[in-house]
Coordinates of C-alpha atoms in Angstrom, one line a residue:
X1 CA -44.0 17.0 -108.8
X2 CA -40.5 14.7 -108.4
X3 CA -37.2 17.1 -109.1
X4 CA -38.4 19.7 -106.7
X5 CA -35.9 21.9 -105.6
X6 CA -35.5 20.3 -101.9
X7 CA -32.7 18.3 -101.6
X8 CA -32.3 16.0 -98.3
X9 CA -28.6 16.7 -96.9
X10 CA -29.4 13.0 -94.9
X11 CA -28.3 9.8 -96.2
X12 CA -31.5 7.8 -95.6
X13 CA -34.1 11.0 -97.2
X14 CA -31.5 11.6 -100.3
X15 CA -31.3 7.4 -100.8
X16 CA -35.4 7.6 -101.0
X17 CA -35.6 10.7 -103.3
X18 CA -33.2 9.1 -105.8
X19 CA -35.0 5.6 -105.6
X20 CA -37.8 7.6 -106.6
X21 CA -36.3 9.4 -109.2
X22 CA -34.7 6.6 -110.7
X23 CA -38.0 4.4 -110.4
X24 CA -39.4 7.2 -112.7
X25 CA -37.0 7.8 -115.1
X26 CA -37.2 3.4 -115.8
X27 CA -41.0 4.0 -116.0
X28 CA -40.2 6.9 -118.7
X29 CA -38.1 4.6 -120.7
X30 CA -40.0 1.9 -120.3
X31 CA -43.0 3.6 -122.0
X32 CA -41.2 5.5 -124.7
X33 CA -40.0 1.5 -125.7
X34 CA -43.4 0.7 -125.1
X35 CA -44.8 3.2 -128.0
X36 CA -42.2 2.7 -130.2
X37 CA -42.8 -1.1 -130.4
X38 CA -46.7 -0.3 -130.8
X39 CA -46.4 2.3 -133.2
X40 CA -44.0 -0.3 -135.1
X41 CA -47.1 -3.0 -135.1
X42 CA -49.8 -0.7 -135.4
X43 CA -47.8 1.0 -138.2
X44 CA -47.0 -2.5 -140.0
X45 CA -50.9 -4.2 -139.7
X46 CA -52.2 -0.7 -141.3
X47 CA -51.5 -1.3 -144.9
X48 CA -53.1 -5.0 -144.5
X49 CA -56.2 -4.1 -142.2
X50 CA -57.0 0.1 -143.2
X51 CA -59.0 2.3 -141.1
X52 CA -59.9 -1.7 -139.0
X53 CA -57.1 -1.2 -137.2
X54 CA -57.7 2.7 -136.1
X55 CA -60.2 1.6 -133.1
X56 CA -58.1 -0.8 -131.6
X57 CA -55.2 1.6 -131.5
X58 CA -56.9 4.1 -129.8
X59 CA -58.1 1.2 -127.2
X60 CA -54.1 0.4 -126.9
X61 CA -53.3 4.1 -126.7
X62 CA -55.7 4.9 -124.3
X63 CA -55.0 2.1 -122.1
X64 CA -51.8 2.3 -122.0
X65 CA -51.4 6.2 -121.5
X66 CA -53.5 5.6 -118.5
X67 CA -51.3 3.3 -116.9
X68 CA -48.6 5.6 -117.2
X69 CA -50.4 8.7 -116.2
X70 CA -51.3 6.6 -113.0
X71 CA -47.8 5.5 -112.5
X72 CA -46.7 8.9 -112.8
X73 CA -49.2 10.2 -110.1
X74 CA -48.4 7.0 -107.9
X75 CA -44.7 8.3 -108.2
X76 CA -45.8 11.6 -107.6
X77 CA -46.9 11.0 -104.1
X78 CA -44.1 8.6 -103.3
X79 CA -41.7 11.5 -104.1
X80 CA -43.7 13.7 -101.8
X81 CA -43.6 10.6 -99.0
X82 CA -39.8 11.1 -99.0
X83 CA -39.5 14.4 -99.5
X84 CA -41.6 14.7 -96.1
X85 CA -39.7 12.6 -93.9
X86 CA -38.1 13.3 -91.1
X87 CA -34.3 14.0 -91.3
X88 CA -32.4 11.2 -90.5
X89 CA -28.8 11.1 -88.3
X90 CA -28.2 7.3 -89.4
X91 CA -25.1 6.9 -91.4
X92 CA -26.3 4.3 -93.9
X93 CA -22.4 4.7 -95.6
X94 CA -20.6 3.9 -92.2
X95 CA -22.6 0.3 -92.4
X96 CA -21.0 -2.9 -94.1
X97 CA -23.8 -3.4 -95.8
X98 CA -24.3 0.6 -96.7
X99 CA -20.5 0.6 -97.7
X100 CA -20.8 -1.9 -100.1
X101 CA -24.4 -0.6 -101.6
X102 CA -23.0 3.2 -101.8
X103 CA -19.9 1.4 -103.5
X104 CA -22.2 0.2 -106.5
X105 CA -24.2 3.4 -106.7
X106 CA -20.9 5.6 -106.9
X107 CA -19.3 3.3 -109.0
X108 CA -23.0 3.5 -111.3
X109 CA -23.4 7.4 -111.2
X110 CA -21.1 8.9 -108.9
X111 CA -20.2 11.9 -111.2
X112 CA -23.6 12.7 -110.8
X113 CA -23.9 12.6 -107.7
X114 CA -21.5 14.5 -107.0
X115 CA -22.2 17.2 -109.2
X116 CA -25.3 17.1 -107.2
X117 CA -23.5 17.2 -104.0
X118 CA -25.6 14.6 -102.7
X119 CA -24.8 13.1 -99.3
X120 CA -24.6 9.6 -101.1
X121 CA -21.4 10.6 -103.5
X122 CA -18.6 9.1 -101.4
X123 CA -15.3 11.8 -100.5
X124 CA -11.8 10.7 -101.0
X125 CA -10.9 10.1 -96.9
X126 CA -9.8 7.8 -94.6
X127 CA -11.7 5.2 -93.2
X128 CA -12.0 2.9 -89.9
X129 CA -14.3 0.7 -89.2
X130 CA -16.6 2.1 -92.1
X131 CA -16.1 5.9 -90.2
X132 CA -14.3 8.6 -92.0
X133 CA -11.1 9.9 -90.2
X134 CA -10.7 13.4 -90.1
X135 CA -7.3 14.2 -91.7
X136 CA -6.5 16.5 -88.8
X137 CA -3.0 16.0 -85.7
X138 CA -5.9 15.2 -83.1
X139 CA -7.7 12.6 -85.1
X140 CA -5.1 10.9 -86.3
X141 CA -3.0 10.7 -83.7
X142 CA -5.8 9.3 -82.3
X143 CA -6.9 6.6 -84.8
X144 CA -3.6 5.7 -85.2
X145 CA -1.8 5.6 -82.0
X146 CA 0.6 2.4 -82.9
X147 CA 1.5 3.8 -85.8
X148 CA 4.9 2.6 -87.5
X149 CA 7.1 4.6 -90.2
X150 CA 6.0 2.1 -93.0
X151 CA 2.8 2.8 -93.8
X152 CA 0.4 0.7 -96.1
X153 CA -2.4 2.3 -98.2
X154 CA -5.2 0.6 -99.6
X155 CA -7.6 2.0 -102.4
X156 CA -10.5 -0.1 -103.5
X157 CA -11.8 -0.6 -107.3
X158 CA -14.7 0.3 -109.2
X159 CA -18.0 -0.4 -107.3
X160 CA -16.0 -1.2 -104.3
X161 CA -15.3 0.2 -100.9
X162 CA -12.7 -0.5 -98.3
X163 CA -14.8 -3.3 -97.1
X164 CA -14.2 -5.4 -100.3
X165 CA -10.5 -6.1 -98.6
X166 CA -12.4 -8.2 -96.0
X167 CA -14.0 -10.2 -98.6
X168 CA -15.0 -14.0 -97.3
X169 CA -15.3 -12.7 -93.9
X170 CA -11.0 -13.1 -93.4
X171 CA -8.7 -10.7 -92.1
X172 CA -7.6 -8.0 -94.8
X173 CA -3.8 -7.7 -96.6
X174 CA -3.1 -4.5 -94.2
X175 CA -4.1 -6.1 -90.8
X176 CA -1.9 -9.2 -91.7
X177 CA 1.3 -7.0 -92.7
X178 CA 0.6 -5.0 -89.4
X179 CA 1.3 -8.1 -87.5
X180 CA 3.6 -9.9 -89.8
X181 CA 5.8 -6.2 -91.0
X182 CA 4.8 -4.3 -88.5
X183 CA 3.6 -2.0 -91.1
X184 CA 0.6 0.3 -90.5
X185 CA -2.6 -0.3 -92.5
X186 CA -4.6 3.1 -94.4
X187 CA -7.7 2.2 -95.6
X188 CA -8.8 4.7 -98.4
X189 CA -12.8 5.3 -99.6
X190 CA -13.4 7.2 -102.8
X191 CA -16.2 7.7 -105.0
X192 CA -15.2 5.6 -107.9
X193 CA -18.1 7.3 -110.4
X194 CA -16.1 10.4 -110.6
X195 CA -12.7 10.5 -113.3
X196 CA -9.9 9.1 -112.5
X197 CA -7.6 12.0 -112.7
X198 CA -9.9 13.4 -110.3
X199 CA -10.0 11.2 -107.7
X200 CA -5.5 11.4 -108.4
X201 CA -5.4 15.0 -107.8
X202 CA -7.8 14.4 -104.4
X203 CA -5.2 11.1 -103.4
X204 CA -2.1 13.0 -103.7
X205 CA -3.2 16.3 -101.4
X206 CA -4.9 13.2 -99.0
X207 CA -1.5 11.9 -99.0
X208 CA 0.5 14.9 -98.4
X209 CA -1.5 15.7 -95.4
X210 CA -1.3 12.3 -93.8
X211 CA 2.5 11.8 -94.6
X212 CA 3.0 15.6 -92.7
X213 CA 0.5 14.7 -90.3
X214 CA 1.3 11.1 -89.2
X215 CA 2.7 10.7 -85.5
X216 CA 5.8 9.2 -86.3
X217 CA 8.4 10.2 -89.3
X218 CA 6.9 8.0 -92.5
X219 CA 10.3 6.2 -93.6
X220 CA 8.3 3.7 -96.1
X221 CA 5.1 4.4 -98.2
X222 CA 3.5 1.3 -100.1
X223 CA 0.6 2.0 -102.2
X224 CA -1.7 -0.9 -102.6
X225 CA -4.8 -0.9 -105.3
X226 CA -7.1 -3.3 -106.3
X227 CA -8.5 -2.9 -110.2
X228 CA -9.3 1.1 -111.0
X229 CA -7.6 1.5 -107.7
X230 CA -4.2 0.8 -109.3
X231 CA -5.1 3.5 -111.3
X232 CA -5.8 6.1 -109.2
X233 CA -2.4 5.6 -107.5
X234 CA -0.5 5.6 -111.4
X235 CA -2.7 9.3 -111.4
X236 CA -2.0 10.3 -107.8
X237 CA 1.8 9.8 -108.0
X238 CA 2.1 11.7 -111.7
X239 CA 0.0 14.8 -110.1
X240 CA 2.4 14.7 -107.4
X241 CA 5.2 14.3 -109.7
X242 CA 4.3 17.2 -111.8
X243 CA 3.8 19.6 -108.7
X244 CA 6.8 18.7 -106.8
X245 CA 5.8 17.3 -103.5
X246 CA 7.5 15.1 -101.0
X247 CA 5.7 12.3 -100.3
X248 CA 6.5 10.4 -103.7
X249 CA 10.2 10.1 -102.8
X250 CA 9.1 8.2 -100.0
X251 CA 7.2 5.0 -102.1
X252 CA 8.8 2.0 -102.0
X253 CA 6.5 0.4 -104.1
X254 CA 3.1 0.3 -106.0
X255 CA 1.0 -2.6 -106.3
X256 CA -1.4 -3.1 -108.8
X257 CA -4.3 -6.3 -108.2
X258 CA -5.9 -6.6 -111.3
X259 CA -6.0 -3.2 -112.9
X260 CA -6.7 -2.4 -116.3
X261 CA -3.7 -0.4 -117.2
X262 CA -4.6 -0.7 -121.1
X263 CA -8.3 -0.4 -120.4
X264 CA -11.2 -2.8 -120.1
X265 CA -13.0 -5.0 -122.9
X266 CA -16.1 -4.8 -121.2
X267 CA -16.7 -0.8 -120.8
X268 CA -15.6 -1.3 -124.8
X269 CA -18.7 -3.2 -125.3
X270 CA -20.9 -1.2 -123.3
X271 CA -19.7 1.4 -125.1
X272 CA -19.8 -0.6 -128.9
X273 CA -23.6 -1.4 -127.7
X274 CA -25.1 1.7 -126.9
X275 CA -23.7 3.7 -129.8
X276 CA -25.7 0.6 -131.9
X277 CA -28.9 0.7 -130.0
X278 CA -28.7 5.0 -130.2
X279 CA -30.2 5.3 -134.3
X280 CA -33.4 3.2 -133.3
X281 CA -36.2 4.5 -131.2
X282 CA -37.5 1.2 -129.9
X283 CA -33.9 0.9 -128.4
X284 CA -33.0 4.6 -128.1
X285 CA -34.1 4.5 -124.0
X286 CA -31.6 1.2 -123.5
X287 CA -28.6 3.2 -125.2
X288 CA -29.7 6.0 -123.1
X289 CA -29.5 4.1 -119.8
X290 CA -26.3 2.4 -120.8
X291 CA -25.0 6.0 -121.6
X292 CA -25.5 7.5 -118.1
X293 CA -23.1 4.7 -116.8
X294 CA -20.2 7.2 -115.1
X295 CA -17.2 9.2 -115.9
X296 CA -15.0 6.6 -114.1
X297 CA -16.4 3.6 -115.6
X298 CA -15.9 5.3 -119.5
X299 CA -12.2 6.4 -118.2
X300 CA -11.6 2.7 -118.3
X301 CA -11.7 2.2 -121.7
X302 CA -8.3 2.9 -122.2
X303 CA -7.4 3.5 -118.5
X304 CA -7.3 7.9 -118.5
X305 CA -4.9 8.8 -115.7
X306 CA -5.3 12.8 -116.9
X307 CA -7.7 15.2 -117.3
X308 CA -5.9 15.9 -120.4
X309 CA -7.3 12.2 -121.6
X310 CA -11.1 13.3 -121.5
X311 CA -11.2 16.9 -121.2
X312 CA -11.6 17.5 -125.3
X313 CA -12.7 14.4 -126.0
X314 CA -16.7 13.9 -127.2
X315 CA -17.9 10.8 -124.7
X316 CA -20.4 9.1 -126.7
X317 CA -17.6 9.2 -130.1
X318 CA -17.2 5.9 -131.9
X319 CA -13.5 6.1 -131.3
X320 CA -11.3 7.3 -128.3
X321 CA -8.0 7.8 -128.9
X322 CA -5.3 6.2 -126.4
X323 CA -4.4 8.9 -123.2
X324 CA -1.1 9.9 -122.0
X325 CA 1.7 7.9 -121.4
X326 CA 2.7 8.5 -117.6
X327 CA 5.3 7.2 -116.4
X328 CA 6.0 5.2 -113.7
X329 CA 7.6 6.6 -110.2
X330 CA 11.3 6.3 -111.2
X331 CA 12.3 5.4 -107.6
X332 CA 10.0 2.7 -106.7
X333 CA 9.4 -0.8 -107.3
X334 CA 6.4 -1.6 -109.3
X335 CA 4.6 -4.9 -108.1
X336 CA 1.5 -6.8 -110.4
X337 CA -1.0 -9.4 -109.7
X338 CA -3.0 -10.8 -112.7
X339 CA -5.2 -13.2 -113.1
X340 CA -7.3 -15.6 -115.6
X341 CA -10.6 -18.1 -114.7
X342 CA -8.6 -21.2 -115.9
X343 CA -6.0 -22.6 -114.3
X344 CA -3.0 -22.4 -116.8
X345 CA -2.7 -18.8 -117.8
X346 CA -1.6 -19.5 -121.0
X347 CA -4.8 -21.1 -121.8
X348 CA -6.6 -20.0 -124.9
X349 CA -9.9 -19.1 -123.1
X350 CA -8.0 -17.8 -120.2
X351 CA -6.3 -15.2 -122.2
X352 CA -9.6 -14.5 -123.9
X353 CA -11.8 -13.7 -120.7
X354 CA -8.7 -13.2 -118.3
X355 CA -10.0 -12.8 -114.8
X356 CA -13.3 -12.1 -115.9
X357 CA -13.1 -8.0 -116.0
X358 CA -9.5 -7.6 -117.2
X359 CA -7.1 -9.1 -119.7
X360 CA -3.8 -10.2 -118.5
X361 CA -1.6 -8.0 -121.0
X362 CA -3.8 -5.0 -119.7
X363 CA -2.7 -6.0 -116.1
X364 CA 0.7 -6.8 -116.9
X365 CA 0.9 -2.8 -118.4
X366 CA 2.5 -4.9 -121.2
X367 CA 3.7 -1.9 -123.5
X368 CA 2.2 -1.5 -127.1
X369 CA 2.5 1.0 -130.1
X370 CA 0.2 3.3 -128.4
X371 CA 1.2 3.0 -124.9
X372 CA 5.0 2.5 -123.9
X373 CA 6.8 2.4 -120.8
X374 CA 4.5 0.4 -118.7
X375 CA 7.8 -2.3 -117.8
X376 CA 6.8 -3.5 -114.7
X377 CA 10.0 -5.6 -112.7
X378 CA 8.0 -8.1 -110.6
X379 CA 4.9 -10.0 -110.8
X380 CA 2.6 -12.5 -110.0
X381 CA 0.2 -14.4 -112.4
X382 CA -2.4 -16.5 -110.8
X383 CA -4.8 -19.3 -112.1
X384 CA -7.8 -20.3 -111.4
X385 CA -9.2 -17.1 -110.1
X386 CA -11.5 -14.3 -111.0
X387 CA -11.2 -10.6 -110.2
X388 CA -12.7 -10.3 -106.6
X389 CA -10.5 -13.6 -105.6
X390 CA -7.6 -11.1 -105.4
X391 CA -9.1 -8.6 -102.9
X392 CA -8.1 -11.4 -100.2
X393 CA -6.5 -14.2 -101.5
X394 CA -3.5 -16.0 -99.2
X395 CA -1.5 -16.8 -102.1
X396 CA -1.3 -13.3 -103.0
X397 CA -0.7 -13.0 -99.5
X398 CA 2.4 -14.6 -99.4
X399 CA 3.8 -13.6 -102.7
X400 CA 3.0 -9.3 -101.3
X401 CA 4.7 -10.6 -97.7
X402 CA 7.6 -12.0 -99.7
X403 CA 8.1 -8.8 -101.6
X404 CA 7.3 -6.4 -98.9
X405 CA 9.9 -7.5 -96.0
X406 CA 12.7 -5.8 -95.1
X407 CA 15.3 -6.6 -97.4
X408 CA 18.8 -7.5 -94.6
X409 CA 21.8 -6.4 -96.5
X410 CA 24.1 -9.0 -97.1
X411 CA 26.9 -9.4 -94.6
X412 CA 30.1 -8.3 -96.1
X413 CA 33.3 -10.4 -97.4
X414 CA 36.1 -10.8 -94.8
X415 CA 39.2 -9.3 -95.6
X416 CA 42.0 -10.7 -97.3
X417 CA 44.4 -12.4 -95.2

């Protein structure tokens, strides 16, 4: 029977058991739409054929209950198939291709996963080369044995993993400012499924450690993030705000490519559709589906930073009210790049679809009634371009080198003769 209590610990055996499960869980929807629809029909052609149309239903019924009993058993032995094999060592997420598959299935249900504890729920760490770095002197030391005092960290976006920087096959941001800065490029992987407060809290203990642990004295910290990845930063910097720690006091600057500071139209509409579809039965199982999408994708609706932002709050509610306003870091410089699909930003469809995922005002942080303090000093809009184009994009390149070099003071007046 699928859901038996083994759980594979390895990558590969836990990947097979949830294709399973899921596989099953599509078939159950599928036929609980199935009988609704016929139920509908058979209902409706009742008053206009009688007791004519009783035979033929039980024909339909029987048929199709059939199917889905042999479906069932089919999935049956499929879940039994994986349940048997052999444990696996091969690390599907330490694979491009794995990364970037494991992105999309954390960014889909990675709350649940890791509630589960499954093997496949990505953990906030360090990554090189798709291999997680053990935030320990040794390993680090190790991984980074150039390392400079201005340090460069990178967090992904929703559905993402640190292979999205290399998008188009091209160098990423961090291994251009190496050369061109000599700043040292951190490459974070989280499971973007889970809140967004929660995956703060885990950034800011990550960056404690590697700011006390890193083999030279950190004397710059720039935090980088592309879409919900400029959020977790906003999170990780107020959680280590509120509990005092060091490392804040040493970011120069945020940047933020893309993100969704005043939340995203399109988890809106997800969410507008499936409380729509929930009242009927025919589209009860779509709403259902659309309602397992994951914590982190529903914390962009208004962009939750806290835990105070969801804990009370009822998930499926017609209305969420707006979270907390955090602040931003007082000492640091706070960088933006948004963009829209047409060319001139200003254009009426560009400002209606923005870069395809997120509005420009929402990536400017531009303050409203509800929401204040989002003033952000510098930034760069960008036409012509969709939401993926800034994950590696050399005019963003130039504009982040630009506000990223050493700043020379200027040399000072002679004296008065």
């Amino acid at each position: 029977m699928i859901g038996s209590p083994t759980a594979r610990t390895d990558e590969l055996g836990a990947l097979a058991q949830l294709g399973v499960t899921e596989l099953r869980s599509a078939v159950s929807g599928l036929g609980a739409m199935h009988r609704s629809v016929a139920g509908t029909v058979f209902g409706a052609l009742r008053p206009v054929l009688g007791s004519a149309i009783d035979s033929p239903r039980m024909v339909h019924d029987a048929v199709t209950d059939g199917a889905y009993l042999s479906m069932d058993a089919l999935l049956d032995t499929a879940w039994s198939a994986a349940d048997a094999m052999p444990a696996s060592t091969f690390a599907v997420s330490q694979t491009p291709h794995g990364a970037v598959a494991l992105g999309v299935l954390n960014g889909l249900i990675g709350d649940d996963l890791d509630a589960a504890d499954s093997p496949l729920a990505a953990r906030m760490s360090i990554r090189s080369a798709g291999r997680p770095i053990p935030v320990r002197p040794a390993a680090i030391a190790d991984e980074f044995s150039d390392a400079r005092g201005h340090v460069v960290v990178f967090l992904h976006g929703l559905m993402e993993s640190e292979q999205a920087w290399t998008i188009g096959g091209r160098p990423s941001y961090g291994h251009r400012l190496s050369g061109d800065i000599s700043a040292s490029e951190v490459q974070i992987r989280y499971n973007s499924g889970r809140h967004i407060s929660q995956n703060g809290l885990d950034l800011a203990d990550l960056l404690a450690d590697l700011v006390l642990l890193w083999p030279v004295p950190v004397s710059r910290l720039t935090l980088i993030g592309h879409s919900m990845g400029g959020l977790v930063i906003r999170s990780a910097c107020h959680h280590a705000t509120e509990r005092g720690d060091w490392w804040p006091r040493l970011v120069t600057e945020t940047v933020c490519l893309g993100t969704p500071h005043l939340g995203a139209p399109l988890e809106r509409g997800v969410h507008v559709l499936s409380s729509m579809l929930q009242p009927l039965s025919a589209t009860r199982p779509i709403s259902n589906l659309l309602r397992r999408r994951s914590a982190g994708v529903r914390d962009l609706f208004h962009g939750n930073l806290t835990a105070a932002d969801w804990a009370e709050q009822d998930r499926d509610a017609w209305q969420h009210p707006p979270g907390a306003d955090v602040p931003l870091l007082s000492t640091a410089r706070h960088l933006f790049v948004t963009a829209t699909m047409t060319r001139n930003p200003a254009h009426p469809f560009g400002r209606l679809i923005g870069d395809g995922l997120v509005l420009a005002p929402s990536g400017r942080g531009e303050p409203t009634r509800s929401r204040l303090g989002l003033r952000f000093s510098d930034g760069l809009d960008l036409g012509g371009a969709h939401h993926f184009t800034l994950l590696n994009n050399d005019d963003i390149y130039t504009w982040l080198l630009a506000q990223l070099r050493p700043r020379r003071a200027l040399p000072s007046a002679p004296p008065d003769p």
